[in-house]
Coordinates of C-alpha atoms in Angstrom, one line a residue:
Chain A
M1 CA 93.3 83.2 156.6
A2 CA 94.1 80.4 154.3
F3 CA 95.4 77.2 156.0
L4 CA 96.1 75.2 152.9
E5 CA 96.8 77.3 149.9
L6 CA 97.4 76.2 146.3
D7 CA 98.8 79.0 144.3
H8 CA 98.6 78.6 140.5
V9 CA 99.7 75.0 140.8
S10 CA 100.3 73.2 137.5
K11 CA 101.5 69.7 136.5
R12 CA 102.6 68.5 133.1
F13 CA 103.6 65.0 132.2
G14 CA 105.8 65.4 129.1
G15 CA 103.6 67.4 126.7
H16 CA 100.3 66.5 128.6
V17 CA 98.9 69.2 130.9
A18 CA 97.3 67.4 133.9
V19 CA 96.6 70.4 136.0
E20 CA 96.8 74.1 135.0
G21 CA 96.6 77.2 137.1
F22 CA 95.0 75.6 140.2
C23 CA 94.2 78.3 142.8
L24 CA 92.5 77.4 146.0
S25 CA 92.5 78.6 149.6
V26 CA 91.2 76.2 152.2
A27 CA 90.3 77.5 155.6
K28 CA 91.2 75.5 158.7
G29 CA 88.7 72.8 159.5
E30 CA 87.0 73.1 156.1
F31 CA 85.9 70.1 154.1
I32 CA 86.7 70.6 150.4
S33 CA 85.9 68.2 147.5
F34 CA 87.7 68.0 144.2
L35 CA 84.9 66.8 141.9
G36 CA 85.3 65.8 138.3
P37 CA 85.4 62.9 135.8
S38 CA 88.4 60.6 135.7
G39 CA 91.4 62.3 134.1
C40 CA 90.3 65.8 135.2
G41 CA 93.5 66.2 137.4
K42 CA 91.9 65.9 140.8
T43 CA 94.0 62.9 142.0
T44 CA 97.1 64.5 140.5
T45 CA 96.3 67.7 142.6
L46 CA 95.9 65.6 145.7
Q47 CA 99.2 63.7 145.1
M48 CA 100.9 67.1 144.7
I49 CA 99.6 68.1 148.1
A50 CA 100.7 64.8 149.6
G51 CA 104.1 65.3 148.0
F52 CA 104.1 62.2 145.8
L53 CA 104.3 64.3 142.8
D54 CA 106.2 67.6 142.4
P55 CA 104.2 70.5 140.9
S56 CA 105.6 71.7 137.5
G57 CA 104.7 75.3 138.5
G58 CA 103.1 77.3 141.3
A59 CA 103.3 76.8 145.1
I60 CA 101.5 74.7 147.8
R61 CA 101.6 76.3 151.2
L62 CA 100.4 74.8 154.5
D63 CA 100.0 77.2 157.4
G64 CA 102.1 79.7 155.5
R65 CA 105.0 77.3 155.0
D66 CA 106.0 76.3 151.4
L67 CA 105.7 72.5 151.0
A68 CA 108.1 72.2 148.1
R69 CA 111.0 71.4 150.2
V70 CA 109.2 69.3 152.7
R71 CA 109.5 65.5 152.0
P72 CA 106.3 63.6 151.9
A73 CA 107.3 61.7 155.1
R74 CA 107.5 65.0 156.9
R75 CA 104.4 66.8 155.8
G76 CA 102.3 65.2 158.5
L77 CA 99.3 64.7 156.3
G78 CA 96.9 61.8 156.7
I79 CA 95.8 59.9 153.6
V80 CA 93.1 57.4 152.8
F81 CA 93.5 55.6 149.5
Q82 CA 90.8 54.2 147.3
S83 CA 92.3 50.7 147.8
Y84 CA 92.6 51.5 151.6
A85 CA 96.4 50.6 151.2
L86 CA 96.4 48.8 154.6
F87 CA 99.6 46.9 155.5
P88 CA 98.4 43.4 154.9
H89 CA 101.0 41.8 157.2
L90 CA 100.1 43.9 160.2
T91 CA 96.9 43.7 162.4
A92 CA 94.4 46.5 162.5
A93 CA 96.0 47.9 165.7
E94 CA 99.6 47.6 164.3
N95 CA 98.4 49.4 161.1
I96 CA 97.0 52.3 163.1
A97 CA 100.1 52.4 165.4
F98 CA 102.5 52.6 162.5
G99 CA 102.5 56.3 162.1
L100 CA 102.7 56.8 165.9
E101 CA 105.8 54.5 165.9
M102 CA 107.4 56.4 163.1
R103 CA 106.9 59.6 165.3
G104 CA 108.5 57.9 168.3
V105 CA 105.4 58.0 170.4
P106 CA 106.0 56.0 173.6
R107 CA 104.3 52.5 173.8
A108 CA 101.8 53.4 176.5
E109 CA 100.6 56.5 174.8
R110 CA 100.6 54.7 171.5
E111 CA 98.4 52.0 172.7
A112 CA 95.9 54.4 174.3
R113 CA 95.6 56.4 171.1
V114 CA 95.2 53.3 168.9
R115 CA 92.4 52.2 171.3
D116 CA 90.7 55.6 171.0
A117 CA 91.1 55.6 167.3
L118 CA 89.5 52.1 166.9
A119 CA 86.7 53.2 169.1
M120 CA 86.2 56.4 167.1
V121 CA 85.6 54.4 164.0
G122 CA 83.5 51.8 165.7
L123 CA 85.9 49.1 165.6
A124 CA 86.7 48.6 169.3
G125 CA 87.8 45.0 169.9
Y126 CA 88.9 44.5 166.2
G127 CA 92.5 45.5 166.9
E128 CA 94.0 42.0 166.5
R129 CA 92.4 41.2 163.2
H130 CA 94.3 41.2 160.0
P131 CA 93.0 43.4 157.2
R132 CA 92.2 40.5 154.8
R133 CA 89.8 39.1 157.6
M134 CA 87.8 42.3 157.6
S135 CA 85.0 43.5 155.3
G136 CA 85.6 46.4 152.9
G137 CA 83.8 48.8 155.2
Q138 CA 85.9 47.7 158.2
Q139 CA 89.1 48.1 156.2
Q140 CA 87.9 51.5 155.2
R141 CA 87.5 52.4 158.9
V142 CA 90.9 51.1 159.8
A143 CA 92.5 53.2 157.0
L144 CA 90.6 56.3 158.3
A145 CA 91.7 55.6 161.9
R146 CA 95.3 55.1 160.7
A147 CA 95.3 58.5 158.9
L148 CA 93.6 60.3 161.8
V149 CA 95.5 58.9 164.7
I150 CA 98.6 61.0 163.8
R151 CA 96.4 64.1 164.2
P152 CA 97.2 65.3 160.7
D153 CA 97.1 69.0 159.6
V154 CA 95.2 67.9 156.6
L155 CA 93.2 64.7 155.8
L156 CA 93.5 63.7 152.2
L157 CA 90.8 61.3 150.9
D158 CA 91.3 59.7 147.5
E159 CA 88.0 58.2 146.4
P160 CA 87.7 56.5 149.8
L161 CA 84.1 55.2 149.4
S162 CA 84.1 54.2 145.8
N163 CA 84.8 50.5 146.5
L164 CA 81.9 50.2 149.0
D165 CA 78.4 49.2 148.0
A166 CA 75.7 51.9 147.9
K167 CA 74.1 51.4 151.3
L168 CA 77.4 51.2 153.1
R169 CA 78.6 54.2 151.3
E170 CA 75.8 56.3 152.5
D171 CA 76.4 55.2 156.1
M172 CA 80.1 55.9 155.8
Q173 CA 79.4 59.4 154.3
I174 CA 77.4 60.3 157.4
E175 CA 80.0 58.8 159.7
L176 CA 82.9 60.5 157.9
R177 CA 81.2 63.9 158.1
Q178 CA 80.5 63.3 161.8
I179 CA 84.1 62.4 162.6
Q180 CA 85.5 65.3 160.5
R181 CA 83.2 67.8 162.3
N182 CA 84.1 66.5 165.8
L183 CA 87.9 66.5 165.1
G184 CA 87.8 69.7 163.0
T185 CA 90.4 68.2 160.7
T186 CA 90.8 70.2 157.4
T187 CA 89.9 67.7 154.8
V188 CA 90.3 67.3 151.0
L189 CA 88.2 64.7 149.3
V190 CA 88.7 63.5 145.7
T191 CA 85.7 62.0 144.2
H192 CA 83.8 61.6 140.9
D193 CA 80.6 61.1 142.7
Q194 CA 78.6 64.4 142.8
T195 CA 76.1 63.2 145.5
E196 CA 79.1 62.3 147.7
A197 CA 80.7 65.6 147.2
M198 CA 77.5 67.4 147.9
A199 CA 76.7 65.4 151.0
L200 CA 80.1 65.9 152.6
S201 CA 81.7 69.2 151.6
D202 CA 81.6 72.7 152.8
R203 CA 82.8 73.7 149.3
I204 CA 83.2 71.8 146.0
V205 CA 85.9 72.4 143.4
V206 CA 84.6 71.1 140.1
M207 CA 87.3 70.3 137.7
S208 CA 87.5 69.4 134.1
K209 CA 90.5 68.7 131.9
G210 CA 93.0 70.0 134.5
R211 CA 91.2 73.2 135.1
I212 CA 88.9 74.5 137.8
E213 CA 85.4 75.0 136.5
Q214 CA 83.9 76.4 139.6
I215 CA 84.5 76.7 143.4
G216 CA 81.4 77.0 145.5
T217 CA 79.2 75.5 148.2
P218 CA 77.3 72.5 147.1
H219 CA 74.1 74.6 146.8
E220 CA 75.8 77.3 144.8
T221 CA 77.4 74.9 142.3
Y222 CA 74.1 73.1 141.9
E223 CA 71.8 76.1 141.6
R224 CA 74.1 78.4 139.8
P225 CA 76.5 76.3 137.7
A226 CA 79.2 78.5 136.3
S227 CA 79.5 76.6 133.0
A228 CA 77.7 74.0 130.9
F229 CA 80.1 71.4 132.2
V230 CA 79.2 72.0 135.7
S231 CA 75.5 71.9 135.2
H232 CA 75.8 68.7 133.3
F233 CA 78.2 67.1 135.8
L234 CA 76.2 68.0 138.9
G235 CA 72.8 66.4 138.3
K236 CA 70.7 66.5 135.2
T237 CA 69.8 69.6 133.3
N238 CA 67.2 70.4 130.6
E239 CA 68.4 72.6 127.8
F240 CA 66.2 74.4 125.3
P241 CA 67.4 76.5 122.4
A242 CA 65.9 79.9 122.6
E243 CA 66.3 83.4 121.3
V244 CA 66.3 86.9 122.9
R245 CA 64.6 89.4 120.5
P246 CA 63.9 93.1 120.8
N247 CA 60.3 93.7 121.4
G248 CA 59.1 97.2 121.2
S249 CA 60.8 99.1 123.9
G250 CA 62.1 96.0 125.8
R251 CA 63.4 92.5 124.9
V252 CA 61.7 89.1 125.0
L253 CA 63.0 85.6 125.5
V254 CA 61.3 83.2 123.0
A255 CA 61.4 79.3 123.1
G256 CA 59.0 77.5 120.9
S257 CA 55.5 79.0 121.7
C258 CA 56.6 80.4 125.0
R259 CA 57.9 83.8 125.8
W260 CA 59.2 85.5 128.8
P261 CA 60.4 89.0 129.6
A262 CA 64.2 88.7 128.8
P263 CA 66.5 89.1 131.8
A264 CA 69.5 91.4 131.4
G265 CA 72.3 89.6 129.7
P266 CA 72.9 88.0 126.3
S267 CA 70.9 88.7 123.2
G268 CA 70.4 86.6 120.1
A269 CA 70.6 82.8 120.2
V270 CA 70.7 81.5 123.8
T271 CA 70.2 78.3 125.7
I272 CA 67.6 77.9 128.5
T273 CA 68.7 75.6 131.3
V274 CA 66.3 74.3 133.9
R275 CA 66.7 71.4 136.4
P276 CA 64.2 68.5 135.9
E277 CA 62.8 68.9 139.4
K278 CA 61.9 72.5 138.8
V279 CA 59.6 71.7 135.9
A280 CA 55.9 71.2 136.6
F281 CA 53.1 70.0 134.4
A282 CA 50.2 72.3 133.5
D283 CA 47.2 71.4 131.4
G284 CA 47.0 72.2 127.6
T285 CA 45.6 75.7 128.1
A286 CA 48.4 77.0 130.3
D287 CA 51.2 79.1 128.8
G288 CA 54.1 76.6 128.7
L289 CA 56.3 74.5 126.5
A290 CA 54.1 72.1 124.6
A291 CA 55.1 68.5 125.3
R292 CA 54.1 64.9 125.1
I293 CA 55.0 62.2 127.7
A294 CA 57.1 59.6 126.0
N295 CA 58.0 57.5 129.0
R296 CA 57.0 57.4 132.6
I297 CA 59.3 55.7 135.0
F298 CA 58.4 55.1 138.7
Q299 CA 61.4 55.3 141.0
G300 CA 59.8 54.9 144.4
N301 CA 59.9 58.3 146.0
H302 CA 59.6 60.1 142.7
W303 CA 58.5 59.8 139.1
L304 CA 60.8 60.3 136.1
F305 CA 59.1 61.6 132.8
Q306 CA 60.8 61.6 129.5
C307 CA 59.1 64.2 127.4
E308 CA 59.2 65.3 123.8
T309 CA 58.7 69.0 123.7
E310 CA 58.5 71.5 120.9
C311 CA 62.0 72.4 121.7
G312 CA 63.6 68.9 122.0
A313 CA 63.8 66.2 124.7
A314 CA 63.3 67.1 128.3
L315 CA 63.4 65.3 131.6
V316 CA 60.9 66.0 134.4
V317 CA 61.1 64.7 138.0
R318 CA 58.0 64.9 140.1
Q319 CA 57.6 63.9 143.8
N320 CA 55.5 60.8 144.3
N321 CA 53.2 62.9 146.7
G322 CA 50.0 61.1 145.8
E323 CA 48.8 63.6 143.2
R324 CA 47.7 62.4 139.9
Q325 CA 50.6 62.2 137.4
P326 CA 50.1 62.4 133.6
A327 CA 50.1 59.1 131.7
E328 CA 52.4 58.1 128.8
G329 CA 51.3 59.7 125.6
E330 CA 49.5 62.5 127.3
A331 CA 49.8 66.1 126.0
V332 CA 51.0 68.5 128.7
R333 CA 52.6 71.9 129.0
L334 CA 55.8 72.3 130.9
V335 CA 56.1 75.3 133.2
W336 CA 58.7 76.7 135.6
R337 CA 59.3 79.8 137.5
A338 CA 61.4 82.3 135.7
E339 CA 63.9 82.4 138.6
D340 CA 64.6 78.7 138.2
M341 CA 65.7 79.2 134.6
G342 CA 69.3 79.8 133.7
L343 CA 70.4 81.4 130.4
R344 CA 73.5 80.7 128.5
R345 CA 74.8 82.5 125.5
G346 CA 74.8 80.4 122.3
G347 CA 72.0 78.2 120.7
E348 CA 73.8 74.9 120.8
A349 CA 72.7 72.7 123.6
Chain B
M1 CA 82.8 22.8 140.6
S2 CA 83.1 20.8 137.4
R3 CA 84.0 17.2 137.7
N4 CA 86.4 15.3 135.6
G5 CA 85.1 12.6 133.2
P6 CA 86.5 9.1 133.2
L7 CA 88.8 9.8 130.2
S8 CA 90.3 12.8 131.8
L9 CA 90.8 11.0 135.1
L10 CA 92.6 8.3 133.2
F11 CA 94.7 10.8 131.5
H12 CA 95.7 12.5 134.8
A13 CA 96.4 9.1 136.4
V14 CA 98.7 8.1 133.5
F15 CA 100.4 11.5 133.6
V16 CA 101.1 11.3 137.3
V17 CA 102.3 7.7 137.0
F18 CA 104.6 8.7 134.1
M19 CA 106.0 11.6 136.2
L20 CA 106.6 9.5 139.3
A21 CA 107.8 6.3 137.8
P22 CA 111.5 7.2 137.5
I23 CA 111.5 8.2 141.1
A24 CA 109.8 5.1 142.3
V25 CA 112.2 2.9 140.2
V26 CA 115.2 4.7 141.6
C27 CA 114.0 4.2 145.1
L28 CA 113.2 0.5 144.5
V29 CA 116.5 -0.3 142.9
A30 CA 118.3 1.4 145.9
F31 CA 117.2 -1.6 148.1
T32 CA 118.6 -4.2 145.8
P33 CA 121.0 -6.7 147.3
E34 CA 122.7 -7.3 143.9
G35 CA 125.9 -5.6 142.7
Y36 CA 124.3 -4.2 139.6
L37 CA 121.3 -2.2 138.6
S38 CA 118.3 -4.5 138.2
L39 CA 114.5 -4.4 138.1
P40 CA 112.5 -6.2 139.4
V41 CA 114.4 -6.3 142.6
N42 CA 114.8 -9.8 144.1
G43 CA 115.1 -9.4 147.8
F44 CA 115.6 -6.4 150.0
S45 CA 118.8 -5.1 151.4
L46 CA 120.3 -1.9 152.9
R47 CA 123.6 -2.9 151.4
W48 CA 124.0 0.1 149.2
F49 CA 123.0 2.5 152.0
R50 CA 125.7 1.0 154.2
A51 CA 128.1 1.3 151.3
L52 CA 127.6 5.1 151.4
A53 CA 129.5 5.3 154.6
S54 CA 132.7 4.2 152.8
Y55 CA 132.3 6.9 150.2
P56 CA 132.6 10.1 152.3
E57 CA 133.0 12.1 149.2
F58 CA 129.3 11.8 148.5
I59 CA 128.5 13.2 152.0
D60 CA 131.0 16.0 151.4
A61 CA 129.6 16.7 148.0
F62 CA 126.1 16.9 149.5
W63 CA 127.2 19.6 152.0
V64 CA 129.0 21.5 149.2
S65 CA 125.8 21.4 147.2
L66 CA 123.7 22.6 150.2
W67 CA 126.1 25.4 150.9
V68 CA 126.5 26.5 147.3
G69 CA 122.7 26.4 146.7
A70 CA 121.8 28.3 149.8
A71 CA 124.6 30.9 149.7
S72 CA 124.3 31.6 146.0
S73 CA 120.5 31.9 146.3
F74 CA 120.9 34.4 149.2
I75 CA 123.6 36.4 147.4
A76 CA 121.6 36.4 144.2
L77 CA 118.5 37.8 146.1
G78 CA 120.7 40.5 147.6
F79 CA 121.1 41.8 144.0
A80 CA 117.7 40.7 142.7
I81 CA 115.5 42.6 145.3
P82 CA 117.0 46.2 144.5
A83 CA 117.1 45.3 140.8
A84 CA 113.5 44.1 140.8
L85 CA 112.3 47.2 142.8
A86 CA 114.1 49.5 140.4
V87 CA 112.9 47.9 137.2
A88 CA 109.3 47.5 138.6
R89 CA 108.8 51.1 139.5
H90 CA 111.1 53.4 137.7
Q91 CA 111.4 54.5 134.1
F92 CA 115.0 55.1 133.3
P93 CA 117.1 54.9 130.2
G94 CA 118.4 51.5 129.6
R95 CA 115.7 49.9 131.7
E96 CA 114.8 47.3 129.0
A97 CA 118.5 46.6 128.4
I98 CA 119.2 46.0 132.0
S99 CA 116.2 43.6 132.4
A100 CA 117.4 41.7 129.4
L101 CA 121.0 41.6 130.8
F102 CA 119.8 40.3 134.1
L103 CA 117.9 37.5 132.4
S104 CA 120.6 36.6 130.0
P105 CA 122.2 33.7 131.9
L106 CA 119.0 31.9 131.1
M107 CA 119.6 32.1 127.4
I108 CA 123.2 30.9 127.4
P109 CA 123.7 27.1 127.2
H110 CA 125.2 25.9 130.5
V111 CA 128.0 24.2 128.6
V112 CA 129.0 27.6 127.2
L113 CA 128.8 29.2 130.6
G114 CA 130.9 26.4 132.0
V115 CA 133.7 26.8 129.6
A116 CA 133.6 30.5 129.8
F117 CA 133.8 30.5 133.6
L118 CA 136.6 27.9 133.6
R119 CA 138.6 30.0 131.2
F120 CA 138.0 33.2 133.2
F121 CA 138.6 31.7 136.6
T122 CA 141.8 30.1 135.4
Q123 CA 142.9 33.4 134.0
I124 CA 142.4 35.2 137.4
G125 CA 143.7 32.2 139.3
I126 CA 140.8 31.1 141.4
S127 CA 139.8 28.1 139.2
G128 CA 138.7 25.1 141.4
T129 CA 138.0 27.1 144.5
F130 CA 134.7 27.3 146.4
P131 CA 134.4 31.1 145.9
A132 CA 134.7 30.6 142.1
L133 CA 132.0 27.9 142.2
L134 CA 129.8 30.3 144.3
V135 CA 130.2 33.2 141.9
A136 CA 129.3 31.0 139.0
H137 CA 126.2 29.8 140.7
V138 CA 125.1 33.3 141.8
I139 CA 125.1 34.3 138.2
L140 CA 123.4 31.1 137.1
V141 CA 120.5 31.4 139.6
F142 CA 120.2 35.2 139.5
P143 CA 117.5 35.2 136.7
F144 CA 115.3 32.9 138.8
A145 CA 115.6 34.9 141.9
L146 CA 114.9 38.0 139.8
R147 CA 111.9 36.7 137.9
L148 CA 109.8 35.9 141.0
T149 CA 111.0 38.9 143.0
L150 CA 110.0 41.1 140.0
A151 CA 106.6 39.5 139.7
A152 CA 106.0 40.3 143.4
A153 CA 107.4 43.9 143.0
V154 CA 105.2 44.6 140.0
G155 CA 102.1 43.2 141.6
M156 CA 102.6 45.3 144.7
D157 CA 100.1 48.1 145.4
R158 CA 102.2 51.2 145.4
S159 CA 99.6 53.1 147.5
V160 CA 100.5 50.9 150.4
E161 CA 104.1 52.4 150.3
M162 CA 102.7 55.8 149.8
A163 CA 100.5 55.4 152.9
A164 CA 103.6 54.3 154.9
V165 CA 105.5 57.3 153.6
S166 CA 102.6 59.7 154.5
L167 CA 102.7 58.2 158.1
G168 CA 106.5 59.1 158.3
A169 CA 108.3 56.0 157.1
N170 CA 111.3 56.5 154.9
G171 CA 114.3 54.8 153.3
W172 CA 115.4 51.7 155.1
T173 CA 112.5 51.7 157.6
L174 CA 110.1 51.7 154.7
F175 CA 111.9 48.9 153.0
R176 CA 112.2 46.7 156.2
R177 CA 108.8 47.3 157.6
I178 CA 106.6 47.6 154.6
T179 CA 108.2 46.8 151.2
L180 CA 110.1 43.6 152.1
P181 CA 107.1 42.0 153.9
L182 CA 104.9 42.8 150.9
I183 CA 107.1 41.2 148.4
L184 CA 108.3 38.4 150.8
P185 CA 106.2 35.6 149.2
G186 CA 107.9 36.4 145.8
V187 CA 111.4 36.6 147.5
V188 CA 110.9 33.3 149.3
S189 CA 109.7 31.6 146.1
G190 CA 112.6 33.2 144.2
W191 CA 115.1 31.8 146.8
A192 CA 113.5 28.3 146.6
L193 CA 113.6 28.2 142.8
A194 CA 117.2 29.5 142.8
F195 CA 118.2 26.9 145.3
I196 CA 116.7 24.1 143.3
Q197 CA 118.3 25.4 140.2
S198 CA 121.7 25.5 141.9
F199 CA 121.3 22.1 143.6
D200 CA 120.3 20.5 140.2
E201 CA 123.0 22.0 138.1
V202 CA 125.5 19.6 136.5
T203 CA 126.5 20.9 133.0
M204 CA 128.2 24.0 134.1
T205 CA 129.4 22.9 137.4
V206 CA 131.2 19.9 136.0
F207 CA 133.7 22.4 134.4
L208 CA 134.3 24.2 137.7
A209 CA 134.5 21.3 140.1
A210 CA 137.7 20.1 141.7
P211 CA 138.3 17.6 144.4
G212 CA 136.8 19.0 147.5
V213 CA 134.7 21.5 145.5
E214 CA 132.2 19.1 143.9
T215 CA 128.5 19.3 144.1
L216 CA 126.5 16.2 144.6
P217 CA 125.1 15.9 141.1
V218 CA 128.6 16.3 139.7
R219 CA 130.0 13.7 142.1
M220 CA 127.3 11.3 140.9
F221 CA 127.9 12.1 137.3
L222 CA 131.6 11.4 137.7
Y223 CA 130.9 8.2 139.7
V224 CA 128.6 6.7 137.0
Q225 CA 131.2 7.4 134.4
D226 CA 133.4 4.7 136.0
N227 CA 131.1 2.4 137.8
I228 CA 127.7 0.9 137.1
D229 CA 126.4 -0.2 140.5
P230 CA 123.4 0.8 142.6
L231 CA 125.3 3.3 144.9
V232 CA 123.9 6.2 142.9
T233 CA 120.5 5.0 143.4
S234 CA 120.9 4.9 147.1
V235 CA 122.3 8.4 147.1
S236 CA 119.4 9.5 144.9
A237 CA 116.9 7.8 147.4
C238 CA 118.5 9.7 150.2
V239 CA 118.2 13.0 148.3
I240 CA 114.6 12.3 147.5
A241 CA 113.9 11.4 151.1
I242 CA 115.5 14.6 152.3
T243 CA 113.6 16.7 149.7
M244 CA 110.3 15.1 150.7
I245 CA 110.9 15.8 154.4
A246 CA 111.9 19.4 153.6
L247 CA 108.7 19.9 151.5
V248 CA 106.5 18.4 154.2
L249 CA 108.1 20.8 156.8
L250 CA 107.8 23.7 154.5
D251 CA 104.2 23.1 153.8
R252 CA 103.5 22.6 157.5
F253 CA 105.1 25.8 158.7
Y254 CA 104.9 28.1 155.7
G255 CA 102.6 26.8 153.0
L256 CA 103.9 25.1 149.8
D257 CA 101.5 27.1 147.6
R258 CA 103.0 30.3 148.8
V259 CA 106.6 29.2 148.0
L260 CA 105.8 27.8 144.6
A261 CA 103.1 30.3 143.4
G262 CA 104.2 33.3 145.3
H263 CA 100.7 33.7 146.7
S264 CA 100.1 35.0 150.2
D265 CA 96.4 34.0 150.6
R266 CA 96.9 32.3 153.8
S267 CA 96.8 34.2 157.0
S268 CA 100.2 34.3 158.6

């Protein structure tokens, strides 16, 4: 049963189409991410759920109730903005209490809930501070507590972590996930950061140019990208031009000097896609794509190889597991398992 | 931190002296025992301050100035705040025209304004009254109140208001609890600038003043037309003293930088 439902939602600004035919059902307690580059319509969609923008078409339903006629102040959604949007003239505790005050929660209960909310985000004792005297991470926590203390039906997060430095962002990701799991709040996260989306979400909605490219679990979208856009946006992908030819009674997939039994699907010019970490090195006698190591970059827990193959440039990522790695300039063969390889119609990479 | 070289220090010193010299001279001359304006002053006397007591019209004019300045600035803000919010956040037909109209009093010479107001007020029969003076000053100071309020409204992070709305605030509550506090530094600066503008104004006000409805600058202007004696310097010295006290108090309790620059960096 869908808790939050977006039914063919679209938004146009004048002649510009920002969101088109957006359909999504979010289950209660689910953590959904809208992932895409800037301008893909993800924030617009979030703002339509929040009620700051009216959809040009389609319907948004929350728990079966059409939100079109519900004013944003009455939707009961918690929102965390990229800029945190804390009230600068109020203390942390007053910020968090604001939503409760608007709901007419009596003072005693208000104070108890604010205390609990501060404790939940690890800021017990910081209630009397003003936002400007808190660090970015602390402000972020206050914003989260302020959105959650009203026990919203849906928590909307608009790029909430993008202003934090890398280390803090990772910590906050874990914490955010923990809090969301504990409370079971249905959450929609807007982000352009694929690792963040993958780390946090139950499902990811990958968007491009106002349209949904794919909806799926992080693992699905990464391993089985529905389009070239998705495979490029989620991590790195090697692409090799190839061809599927008839061969006697069957068909064969040919790329450079390599051939595989062709899987069912397209014929003619195709593109092979394979993730860099799925590629292994074999010595020159093996049956694989002939390549030469152009650059070898050490990145701590793994090595990054830029290779020149007979079918164009390729990236290879190998674990730094103590094994000997090929040197720059060395001739190698690139091999991978047939099931790690994707096939797309069309020869252009 | 870069340091100033000797030449630039000299320049700044000369600049400051040049700016302050008239004020210093006026204050010095105010203490003259002579019956005419003279510098250097020979001797020290409070004669011209005592003389103020026998010219109650200066005291009255001071109060009129204060009231007109304060009231016109408040009334101007009452229009400037909604206007600034509308112009800052909405796109509507005629938006540019309205902004230009709001700022137009700045572009009209005060003499022209004065003549126009005099003609208009005479026509409707309120010429020479306090309300007439007030209306004229509201229009005169409105652009100043609007400019700074508008700057604050434009610079405001809209998502803060959105956050308040998502938490259930609406309409008047939203304005009173969130929007107004956020633009308050601009509003206070706007009020201060509007007040100074009104308090200073002679050229237009001289057309609208009547006995009993005279502002201090107009009274002084009219006085020096007939008399050349140090009384105006003692009046000036009093105004300078009051201004300085007000500035010191303002800085102590609110922060001068916030008023003049519209910043809100200090914690409140």
